[in-house]
């Protein structure tokens, strides 16, 4: 007998409740309960399958378990440089990856490119096989090893993959919001469906040793039944996001059982799909001329150095309380650097407005930019472009001299004005050198003068 009822589901932990509460009593999250219509199948356990599965379990002894030497774990390259970088080395056989992101960000595009390059099965729940075929051809991908299975049913997927056993190394399910299981409550896309479908797909992938990518949509407000619920079930969680200035797409690993979580992959989207962004494209400095109020630094995006320009504007203030406006720099850090600038560099900033911005819409959360922020402030205050110290200057040419490149400033500044080296120092230095710039090495901010 079917009985319609409403349940309240926590969008953070997925627990269900009979009544609404301001705070989830299971995970403690506030305002996370959302109302969901559900159809309860009376007398039938939602977890039948889980029980059956548990029934077959046996205790294993470590010495009886054959393990592969780590080097022999099968890793498949995605043939997409930035994708491999985020995963570690590549795709681990039998691993399950949740591929999450807002609708329209490019999840289907990137995974189509993956299957097109490596070969595999694309389970299409949202788009028709024809739509995907059009995309495969338009992106100029190989069509030979690209199979498409249109389905919204976990049972169908299980049946097909069991039948073709080991035919595919890679399977993409696009998306988890549109597949469901027959004997589970709720409509497709509901929390219980998403949870059970994921659980069963993970079991399937492990048993068949296929690498599976499960697409999950997230909405801006972290809507219900989002990938948050599934993170603990899978090996790897990748988030595909838009960088603040909107041009670039960033792939991040939120969880990674087989690799790092601090790497990012950077892509850009054009009519040819998503392409790797090279280091040179990441140079977010506005040219290499020395400008007043501008200083260049090297920030870290994950473990990758990115060169950016910091601009400062120091103007006499007519307000009783001088203004401090920091775009891309943490307000407290900005305040602190302003105070250091006053004390160590002798700028009377108490009567000046201070504006700081970072080019490219990048947000600085790296103390390595301290020195560059102070240098930009100094340059604006003195109305002089920053110069390399004599030792780092390019040799002048006879007739009028060669254009001098602006120096690169990297370092954390202490309250006393001492400059400290920051992590990835060598990497940042190499990046600057690769761009034909030199990192200024000083021990105290006073040396900027
Ligand atoms: P899509 O991969 O469908 O997003 P998702 O699966 O995350 O919802 O990509 C959506 C956007 O990408 C769409 O607005 C069109 C754009 N796009 C391109 O600009 N170039 C391309 O080659 C492709 C395939 C898509
Ligand atoms: Mg899609």
CSV table of C-alpha atoms in Angstrom, one decimal, residues 27-175:
chain,number,residue,atom,x,y,z
A,27,UNK,CA,24.3,17.0,12.6
A,28,UNK,CA,23.6,20.2,14.3
A,29,UNK,CA,23.3,22.3,11.1
A,30,UNK,CA,20.9,25.2,11.2
A,31,UNK,CA,18.2,25.9,8.7
A,32,UNK,CA,19.1,22.8,6.7
A,33,UNK,CA,15.8,21.0,6.8
A,34,UNK,CA,13.8,21.0,3.6
A,35,UNK,CA,10.3,19.6,2.9
A,36,UNK,CA,10.2,16.7,0.5
A,37,UNK,CA,7.2,14.7,-0.7
A,38,UNK,CA,7.9,11.0,-0.4
A,39,UNK,CA,6.0,7.8,-1.1
A,40,UNK,CA,6.5,5.2,1.6
A,41,UNK,CA,6.1,1.6,0.6
A,42,UNK,CA,4.5,0.1,3.6
A,43,UNK,CA,6.0,-3.0,5.1
A,44,UNK,CA,8.9,-3.0,2.7
A,45,UNK,CA,12.4,-2.3,3.9
A,46,UNK,CA,14.2,0.4,1.9
A,47,UNK,CA,17.4,-1.4,2.7
A,48,UNK,CA,16.6,-4.8,1.5
A,49,UNK,CA,19.5,-4.7,-0.8
A,50,UNK,CA,21.9,-3.6,1.8
A,51,UNK,CA,20.8,-6.5,4.0
A,52,UNK,CA,21.3,-9.1,1.3
A,53,UNK,CA,24.7,-7.7,0.7
A,54,UNK,CA,25.6,-7.8,4.3
A,55,UNK,CA,24.4,-11.5,4.5
A,56,UNK,CA,27.2,-12.6,2.2
A,57,UNK,CA,30.0,-11.0,4.3
A,58,UNK,CA,32.8,-12.9,5.8
A,59,UNK,CA,35.6,-11.9,8.0
A,60,UNK,CA,39.0,-11.8,6.3
A,61,UNK,CA,42.4,-12.1,7.7
A,62,UNK,CA,45.0,-9.6,6.5
A,63,UNK,CA,47.5,-12.4,5.7
A,64,UNK,CA,45.0,-14.1,3.4
A,65,UNK,CA,44.2,-10.9,1.5
A,66,UNK,CA,46.3,-10.5,-1.7
A,67,UNK,CA,47.3,-7.0,-2.2
A,68,UNK,CA,48.9,-5.4,-5.2
A,69,UNK,CA,52.1,-3.4,-4.7
A,70,UNK,CA,51.1,0.2,-5.0
A,71,UNK,CA,53.2,0.5,-8.2
A,72,UNK,CA,51.0,-2.1,-9.9
A,73,UNK,CA,47.7,-0.5,-9.2
A,74,UNK,CA,46.3,0.2,-12.6
A,75,UNK,CA,46.3,3.9,-13.3
A,76,UNK,CA,44.8,5.2,-16.5
A,77,UNK,CA,45.8,8.6,-17.8
A,78,UNK,CA,42.9,10.9,-18.7
A,79,UNK,CA,45.1,12.2,-21.5
A,80,UNK,CA,44.0,15.6,-20.3
A,81,UNK,CA,47.0,17.2,-18.5
A,82,UNK,CA,45.1,19.3,-16.0
A,83,UNK,CA,42.7,16.4,-15.2
A,84,UNK,CA,45.6,14.1,-14.4
A,85,UNK,CA,47.2,16.7,-12.2
A,86,UNK,CA,44.1,17.0,-10.0
A,87,UNK,CA,43.6,13.2,-9.7
A,88,UNK,CA,47.2,12.6,-8.8
A,89,UNK,CA,48.6,10.6,-11.7
A,90,UNK,CA,45.4,9.5,-13.4
A,91,UNK,CA,42.3,7.4,-12.9
A,92,UNK,CA,42.7,4.5,-10.5
A,93,UNK,CA,41.0,1.3,-11.7
A,94,UNK,CA,37.8,0.6,-9.7
A,95,UNK,CA,37.7,4.0,-8.1
A,96,UNK,CA,34.5,6.0,-7.9
A,97,UNK,CA,34.7,9.8,-8.5
A,98,UNK,CA,31.9,12.2,-7.7
A,99,UNK,CA,32.1,15.0,-10.3
A,100,UNK,CA,30.2,17.9,-8.9
A,101,UNK,CA,29.4,21.4,-10.1
A,102,UNK,CA,26.7,23.9,-10.9
A,103,UNK,CA,24.6,23.3,-14.0
A,104,UNK,CA,26.2,24.6,-17.1
A,105,UNK,CA,29.7,24.7,-15.7
A,106,UNK,CA,31.0,22.1,-18.2
A,107,UNK,CA,30.7,18.7,-16.4
A,108,UNK,CA,29.2,16.9,-19.4
A,109,UNK,CA,31.7,18.6,-21.7
A,110,UNK,CA,34.8,17.5,-19.8
A,111,UNK,CA,33.6,14.0,-19.2
A,112,UNK,CA,32.6,13.7,-22.9
A,113,UNK,CA,36.2,14.7,-23.7
A,114,UNK,CA,37.5,12.1,-21.2
A,115,UNK,CA,35.5,9.2,-22.7
A,116,UNK,CA,36.4,10.5,-26.2
A,117,UNK,CA,40.1,10.4,-25.5
A,118,UNK,CA,40.3,7.3,-23.3
A,119,UNK,CA,37.3,5.3,-24.5
A,120,UNK,CA,34.5,4.1,-22.3
A,121,UNK,CA,30.7,4.1,-21.7
A,122,UNK,CA,28.7,7.2,-21.2
A,123,UNK,CA,25.4,6.6,-19.4
A,124,UNK,CA,23.1,9.4,-20.6
A,125,UNK,CA,20.3,10.2,-18.2
A,126,UNK,CA,19.8,13.8,-19.1
A,127,UNK,CA,20.6,14.1,-22.8
A,128,UNK,CA,19.8,11.8,-25.7
A,129,UNK,CA,22.4,9.7,-27.4
A,130,UNK,CA,22.1,11.8,-30.4
A,131,UNK,CA,22.9,15.0,-28.6
A,132,UNK,CA,26.0,13.4,-27.1
A,133,UNK,CA,27.1,12.1,-30.5
A,134,UNK,CA,26.8,15.6,-31.9
A,135,UNK,CA,29.0,16.9,-29.2
A,136,UNK,CA,31.5,14.1,-29.7
A,137,UNK,CA,31.8,14.9,-33.4
A,138,UNK,CA,31.8,18.7,-32.9
A,139,UNK,CA,34.6,18.4,-30.3
A,140,UNK,CA,36.6,16.3,-32.8
A,141,UNK,CA,36.8,13.3,-30.4
A,142,UNK,CA,37.4,9.8,-31.4
A,143,UNK,CA,34.1,8.0,-31.9
A,144,UNK,CA,35.3,4.4,-32.1
A,145,UNK,CA,35.5,3.7,-28.4
A,146,UNK,CA,32.7,5.9,-27.3
A,147,UNK,CA,29.6,4.0,-26.3
A,148,UNK,CA,26.4,5.6,-25.1
A,149,UNK,CA,23.7,3.9,-23.0
A,150,UNK,CA,20.5,5.9,-22.5
A,151,UNK,CA,19.1,5.0,-19.1
A,152,UNK,CA,17.6,6.4,-15.9
A,153,UNK,CA,17.5,3.1,-14.1
A,154,UNK,CA,20.1,1.6,-11.8
A,155,UNK,CA,18.8,-1.9,-12.5
A,156,UNK,CA,19.3,-1.4,-16.2
A,157,UNK,CA,22.8,-0.1,-15.7
A,158,UNK,CA,23.6,-3.0,-13.4
A,159,UNK,CA,22.2,-5.5,-15.9
A,160,UNK,CA,24.1,-4.1,-18.8
A,161,UNK,CA,27.4,-3.7,-17.1
A,162,UNK,CA,27.2,-7.2,-15.6
A,163,UNK,CA,26.4,-8.6,-19.1
A,164,UNK,CA,29.3,-6.9,-20.8
A,165,UNK,CA,31.6,-7.6,-17.9
A,166,UNK,CA,34.9,-5.8,-18.1
A,167,UNK,CA,34.3,-4.3,-21.5
A,168,UNK,CA,34.8,-0.8,-20.2
A,169,UNK,CA,37.6,0.7,-18.1
A,170,UNK,CA,35.7,4.0,-17.6
A,171,UNK,CA,32.0,4.6,-17.1
A,172,UNK,CA,30.4,8.0,-16.7
A,173,UNK,CA,27.0,8.4,-15.2
A,174,UNK,CA,25.4,11.7,-16.1
A,175,UNK,CA,23.8,12.5,-13.7
